[in-house]
């Protein structure tokens, strides 16, 4: 398998024109360069991840996951200097992967020596090559020499020296995540009634008690926001139309921002007094709008069963 190596750092753009996402990502590189952060990112984008995997187990794991089958599971594994006989096992396994036609990529994470030294001092973690009498800096230099050959054959080399963790996540997502329709962000929307308690688990809370209340219309009092009559009453109001215009405009700004920042879960709560009329209608309207934009949306109505007539 011939693959073109791509070197990445903060001054280079990442090529996102990958027609096929690799079934297997092998994460390696310098200790302290962000391998754990990378693994968490791959978990978020749907890869099954294993940390500190001995290289000799890679091909076995590929078989167990059915990577070469019709419906493969995507894997990301971290292999590094913590494994004994790392080098001989690593290259032997790569040959096995090539023989079986497994589509894989090697992501090598790197950083400058002084940055790695600072990170180890801040976290007070032990470098895997720090044996008795060996300084952290000496261990870093030794590891760099040992990994030079693997760095040369890696498909992607990402220098995280100037990156905060969220930037590292962004770079990895741009390389390996298929997010054209914002599929990385799970949105949960629910209606609720303030009289039954605040929405303490929500990221965004919208209070729609400023809108005219269907409770004061006798024919609507015992109905819910799931009925056409209540929907028409709420949605056809001038106040509601103005609110939805502004609300959708705000969503158009903040939702792509959440995706860009790598947020995985977002909860939006829409509240009225009892959680029966207005909040239900506008939670449904919000869900419909975001679904039409390509977001994965789950909707529920927290207090609909608790709502009592006359309390919305």
GROMACS .gro file of N, CA and C in nm, residues 152-246:
model
  285
  152UNK      N    1   0.906   0.895   1.011
  152UNK     CA    2   0.928   0.909   0.867
  152UNK      C    3   0.823   0.836   0.785
  153UNK      N    4   0.769   0.727   0.835
  153UNK     CA    5   0.670   0.650   0.758
  153UNK      C    6   0.526   0.690   0.794
  154UNK      N    7   0.509   0.782   0.889
  154UNK     CA    8   0.375   0.820   0.932
  154UNK      C    9   0.304   0.899   0.823
  155UNK      N   10   0.173   0.881   0.815
  155UNK     CA   11   0.093   0.951   0.715
  155UNK      C   12   0.068   1.095   0.754
  156UNK      N   13   0.053   1.118   0.884
  156UNK     CA   14   0.027   1.252   0.934
  156UNK      C   15   0.115   1.279   1.055
  157UNK      N   16   0.186   1.389   1.051
  157UNK     CA   17   0.269   1.432   1.163
  157UNK      C   18   0.214   1.565   1.212
  158UNK      N   19   0.165   1.565   1.334
  158UNK     CA   20   0.101   1.683   1.390
  158UNK      C   21   0.184   1.736   1.505
  159UNK      N   22   0.240   1.855   1.487
  159UNK     CA   23   0.319   1.920   1.592
  159UNK      C   24   0.226   2.000   1.681
  160UNK      N   25   0.215   1.960   1.807
  160UNK     CA   26   0.121   2.023   1.900
  160UNK      C   27   0.189   2.124   1.991
  161UNK      N   28   0.310   2.165   1.959
  161UNK     CA   29   0.387   2.254   2.047
  161UNK      C   30   0.309   2.379   2.084
  162UNK      N   31   0.243   2.440   1.986
  162UNK     CA   32   0.175   2.568   2.010
  162UNK      C   33   0.025   2.550   2.031
  163UNK      N   34  -0.020   2.424   2.047
  163UNK     CA   35  -0.163   2.396   2.053
  163UNK      C   36  -0.212   2.378   2.196
  164UNK      N   37  -0.326   2.439   2.224
  164UNK     CA   38  -0.402   2.401   2.342
  164UNK      C   39  -0.480   2.274   2.306
  165UNK      N   40  -0.527   2.198   2.406
  165UNK     CA   41  -0.596   2.071   2.375
  165UNK      C   42  -0.711   2.087   2.275
  166UNK      N   43  -0.789   2.196   2.285
  166UNK     CA   44  -0.902   2.210   2.193
  166UNK      C   45  -0.858   2.229   2.049
  167UNK      N   46  -0.740   2.289   2.029
  167UNK     CA   47  -0.689   2.306   1.892
  167UNK      C   48  -0.644   2.171   1.836
  168UNK      N   49  -0.580   2.091   1.920
  168UNK     CA   50  -0.542   1.956   1.876
  168UNK      C   51  -0.666   1.878   1.835
  169UNK      N   52  -0.772   1.888   1.913
  169UNK     CA   53  -0.896   1.818   1.880
  169UNK      C   54  -0.952   1.867   1.746
  170UNK      N   55  -0.948   1.997   1.724
  170UNK     CA   56  -0.999   2.052   1.599
  170UNK      C   57  -0.923   1.998   1.479
  171UNK      N   58  -0.790   1.995   1.490
  171UNK     CA   59  -0.708   1.949   1.379
  171UNK      C   60  -0.737   1.802   1.347
  172UNK      N   61  -0.751   1.722   1.450
  172UNK     CA   62  -0.778   1.580   1.428
  172UNK      C   63  -0.916   1.560   1.368
  173UNK      N   64  -1.013   1.636   1.416
  173UNK     CA   65  -1.148   1.623   1.364
  173UNK      C   66  -1.153   1.661   1.216
  174UNK      N   67  -1.079   1.765   1.178
  174UNK     CA   68  -1.079   1.807   1.038
  174UNK      C   69  -1.018   1.701   0.948
  175UNK      N   70  -0.926   1.626   1.004
  175UNK     CA   71  -0.862   1.519   0.926
  175UNK      C   72  -0.949   1.395   0.913
  176UNK      N   73  -1.012   1.355   1.022
  176UNK     CA   74  -1.071   1.222   1.027
  176UNK      C   75  -1.221   1.217   1.049
  177UNK      N   76  -1.285   1.328   1.083
  177UNK     CA   77  -1.428   1.325   1.111
  177UNK      C   78  -1.508   1.363   0.987
  178UNK      N   79  -1.616   1.292   0.966
  178UNK     CA   80  -1.708   1.322   0.857
  178UNK      C   81  -1.824   1.399   0.917
  179UNK      N   82  -1.816   1.531   0.910
  179UNK     CA   83  -1.912   1.615   0.980
  179UNK      C   84  -1.980   1.715   0.887
  180UNK      N   85  -2.003   1.677   0.764
  180UNK     CA   86  -2.064   1.769   0.670
  180UNK      C   87  -2.204   1.810   0.713
  181UNK      N   88  -2.274   1.723   0.785
  181UNK     CA   89  -2.411   1.754   0.827
  181UNK      C   90  -2.418   1.771   0.979
  182UNK      N   91  -2.309   1.813   1.040
  182UNK     CA   92  -2.304   1.839   1.184
  182UNK      C   93  -2.337   1.715   1.266
  183UNK      N   94  -2.308   1.597   1.210
  183UNK     CA   95  -2.346   1.473   1.276
  183UNK      C   96  -2.270   1.449   1.406
  184UNK      N   97  -2.166   1.529   1.432
  184UNK     CA   98  -2.088   1.508   1.553
  184UNK      C   99  -2.157   1.562   1.677
  185UNK      N  100  -2.257   1.648   1.661
  185UNK     CA  101  -2.321   1.713   1.774
  185UNK      C  102  -2.459   1.653   1.799
  186UNK      N  103  -2.476   1.593   1.916
  186UNK     CA  104  -2.606   1.540   1.956
  186UNK      C  105  -2.682   1.647   2.031
  187UNK      N  106  -2.798   1.685   1.979
  187UNK     CA  107  -2.878   1.792   2.038
  187UNK      C  108  -3.000   1.733   2.106
  188UNK      N  109  -3.017   1.765   2.232
  188UNK     CA  110  -3.134   1.723   2.307
  188UNK      C  111  -3.218   1.847   2.339
  189UNK      N  112  -3.344   1.844   2.301
  189UNK     CA  113  -3.435   1.957   2.327
  189UNK      C  114  -3.551   1.906   2.410
  190UNK      N  115  -3.585   1.980   2.515
  190UNK     CA  116  -3.704   1.941   2.589
  190UNK      C  117  -3.779   2.063   2.639
  191UNK      N  118  -3.909   2.046   2.649
  191UNK     CA  119  -3.993   2.150   2.709
  191UNK      C  120  -4.007   2.121   2.857
  192UNK      N  121  -4.038   2.223   2.934
  192UNK     CA  122  -4.056   2.203   3.079
  192UNK      C  123  -4.141   2.316   3.136
  193UNK      N  124  -4.190   2.295   3.255
  193UNK     CA  125  -4.265   2.398   3.327
  193UNK      C  126  -4.186   2.447   3.446
  194UNK      N  127  -4.170   2.578   3.456
  194UNK     CA  128  -4.093   2.634   3.568
  194UNK      C  129  -4.153   2.596   3.703
  195UNK      N  130  -4.284   2.578   3.708
  195UNK     CA  131  -4.348   2.544   3.836
  195UNK      C  132  -4.308   2.406   3.885
  196UNK      N  133  -4.255   2.324   3.794
  196UNK     CA  134  -4.212   2.188   3.831
  196UNK      C  135  -4.061   2.179   3.855
  197UNK      N  136  -3.993   2.291   3.850
  197UNK     CA  137  -3.850   2.291   3.875
  197UNK      C  138  -3.771   2.344   3.757
  198UNK      N  139  -3.656   2.403   3.787
  198UNK     CA  140  -3.572   2.461   3.683
  198UNK      C  141  -3.507   2.353   3.597
  199UNK      N  142  -3.461   2.394   3.479
  199UNK     CA  143  -3.392   2.303   3.387
  199UNK      C  144  -3.242   2.305   3.418
  200UNK      N  145  -3.203   2.236   3.524
  200UNK     CA  146  -3.066   2.249   3.574
  200UNK      C  147  -2.963   2.177   3.487
  201UNK      N  148  -3.009   2.088   3.400
  201UNK     CA  149  -2.914   2.012   3.318
  201UNK      C  150  -2.899   2.069   3.177
  202UNK      N  151  -2.959   2.183   3.151
  202UNK     CA  152  -2.958   2.239   3.016
  202UNK      C  153  -2.839   2.332   2.995
  203UNK      N  154  -2.787   2.333   2.871
  203UNK     CA  155  -2.683   2.429   2.833
  203UNK      C  156  -2.745   2.564   2.798
  204UNK      N  157  -2.864   2.560   2.738
  204UNK     CA  158  -2.935   2.681   2.698
  204UNK      C  159  -3.078   2.670   2.749
  205UNK      N  160  -3.126   2.773   2.817
  205UNK     CA  161  -3.264   2.776   2.866
  205UNK      C  162  -3.336   2.895   2.804
  206UNK      N  163  -3.449   2.868   2.740
  206UNK     CA  164  -3.530   2.972   2.678
  206UNK      C  165  -3.662   2.982   2.754
  207UNK      N  166  -3.693   3.100   2.802
  207UNK     CA  167  -3.816   3.125   2.878
  207UNK      C  168  -3.918   3.190   2.784
  208UNK      N  169  -4.027   3.119   2.755
  208UNK     CA  170  -4.127   3.173   2.662
  208UNK      C  171  -4.255   3.216   2.735
  209UNK      N  172  -4.244   3.246   2.862
  209UNK     CA  173  -4.362   3.290   2.937
  209UNK      C  174  -4.406   3.430   2.898
  210UNK      N  175  -4.327   3.499   2.815
  210UNK     CA  176  -4.366   3.632   2.769
  210UNK      C  177  -4.473   3.626   2.661
  211UNK      N  178  -4.494   3.508   2.602
  211UNK     CA  179  -4.594   3.493   2.496
  211UNK      C  180  -4.735   3.477   2.554
  212UNK      N  181  -4.838   3.519   2.480
  212UNK     CA  182  -4.976   3.500   2.525
  212UNK      C  183  -5.003   3.354   2.560
  213UNK      N  184  -5.078   3.333   2.666
  213UNK     CA  185  -5.097   3.200   2.722
  213UNK      C  186  -5.227   3.137   2.672
  214UNK      N  187  -5.219   3.020   2.607
  214UNK     CA  188  -5.341   2.953   2.560
  214UNK      C  189  -5.435   2.913   2.673
  215UNK      N  190  -5.386   2.910   2.794
  215UNK     CA  191  -5.472   2.874   2.907
  215UNK      C  192  -5.594   2.965   2.917
  216UNK      N  193  -5.576   3.088   2.878
  216UNK     CA  194  -5.685   3.184   2.891
  216UNK      C  195  -5.787   3.174   2.778
  217UNK      N  196  -5.767   3.079   2.689
  217UNK     CA  197  -5.867   3.049   2.587
  217UNK      C  198  -5.938   2.919   2.631
  218UNK      N  199  -6.062   2.928   2.672
  218UNK     CA  200  -6.130   2.811   2.731
  218UNK      C  201  -6.120   2.684   2.648
  219UNK      N  202  -6.131   2.697   2.515
  219UNK     CA  203  -6.128   2.577   2.430
  219UNK      C  204  -5.988   2.512   2.423
  220UNK      N  205  -5.886   2.588   2.463
  220UNK     CA  206  -5.748   2.537   2.454
  220UNK      C  207  -5.691   2.496   2.589
  221UNK      N  208  -5.763   2.531   2.695
  221UNK     CA  209  -5.708   2.513   2.830
  221UNK      C  210  -5.666   2.370   2.859
  222UNK      N  211  -5.745   2.274   2.817
  222UNK     CA  212  -5.716   2.135   2.848
  222UNK      C  213  -5.637   2.062   2.739
  223UNK      N  214  -5.601   2.135   2.635
  223UNK     CA  215  -5.523   2.075   2.527
  223UNK      C  216  -5.374   2.097   2.553
  224UNK      N  217  -5.288   2.037   2.470
  224UNK     CA  218  -5.143   2.053   2.485
  224UNK      C  219  -5.084   2.114   2.358
  225UNK      N  220  -4.957   2.147   2.368
  225UNK     CA  221  -4.887   2.205   2.254
  225UNK      C  222  -4.864   2.109   2.140
  226UNK      N  223  -4.905   1.985   2.157
  226UNK     CA  224  -4.894   1.887   2.049
  226UNK      C  225  -5.016   1.888   1.958
  227UNK      N  226  -5.121   1.960   1.997
  227UNK     CA  227  -5.242   1.966   1.915
  227UNK      C  228  -5.234   2.082   1.816
  228UNK      N  229  -5.303   2.067   1.704
  228UNK     CA  230  -5.301   2.169   1.600
  228UNK      C  231  -5.357   2.301   1.652
  229UNK      N  232  -5.461   2.293   1.734
  229UNK     CA  233  -5.526   2.415   1.781
  229UNK      C  234  -5.430   2.501   1.864
  230UNK      N  235  -5.356   2.438   1.954
  230UNK     CA  236  -5.262   2.515   2.037
  230UNK      C  237  -5.143   2.562   1.953
  231UNK      N  238  -5.096   2.477   1.863
  231UNK     CA  239  -4.986   2.518   1.774
  231UNK      C  240  -5.024   2.642   1.695
  232UNK      N  241  -5.142   2.641   1.637
  232UNK     CA  242  -5.185   2.756   1.558
  232UNK      C  243  -5.195   2.881   1.645
  233UNK      N  244  -5.248   2.866   1.766
  233UNK     CA  245  -5.262   2.982   1.854
  233UNK      C  246  -5.126   3.043   1.886
  234UNK      N  247  -5.027   2.959   1.913
  234UNK     CA  248  -4.895   3.009   1.952
  234UNK      C  249  -4.816   3.059   1.831
  235UNK      N  250  -4.812   2.980   1.725
  235UNK     CA  251  -4.722   3.010   1.614
  235UNK      C  252  -4.771   3.123   1.524
  236UNK      N  253  -4.900   3.147   1.522
  236UNK     CA  254  -4.953   3.251   1.435
  236UNK      C  255  -4.954   3.389   1.499
  237UNK      N  256  -4.910   3.395   1.625
  237UNK     CA  257  -4.903   3.525   1.692
  237UNK      C  258  -4.787   3.607   1.637
  238UNK      N  259  -4.807   3.737   1.628
  238UNK     CA  260  -4.700   3.825   1.583
  238UNK      C  261  -4.580   3.815   1.674
  239UNK      N  262  -4.603   3.807   1.804
  239UNK     CA  263  -4.493   3.799   1.900
  239UNK      C  264  -4.408   3.674   1.878
  240UNK      N  265  -4.478   3.563   1.850
  240UNK     CA  266  -4.406   3.438   1.829
  240UNK      C  267  -4.323   3.442   1.701
  241UNK      N  268  -4.380   3.497   1.596
  241UNK     CA  269  -4.307   3.507   1.469
  241UNK      C  270  -4.181   3.590   1.486
  242UNK      N  271  -4.189   3.701   1.559
  242UNK     CA  272  -4.071   3.784   1.582
  242UNK      C  273  -3.968   3.710   1.666
  243UNK      N  274  -4.017   3.637   1.768
  243UNK     CA  275  -3.926   3.561   1.853
  243UNK      C  276  -3.854   3.453   1.772
  244UNK      N  277  -3.928   3.377   1.693
  244UNK     CA  278  -3.868   3.268   1.616
  244UNK      C  279  -3.767   3.320   1.515
  245UNK      N  280  -3.792   3.434   1.457
  245UNK     CA  281  -3.696   3.492   1.363
  245UNK      C  282  -3.563   3.519   1.433
  246UNK      N  283  -3.571   3.579   1.551
  246UNK     CA  284  -3.449   3.610   1.626
  246UNK      C  285  -3.385   3.483   1.682
   0.00000   0.00000   0.00000
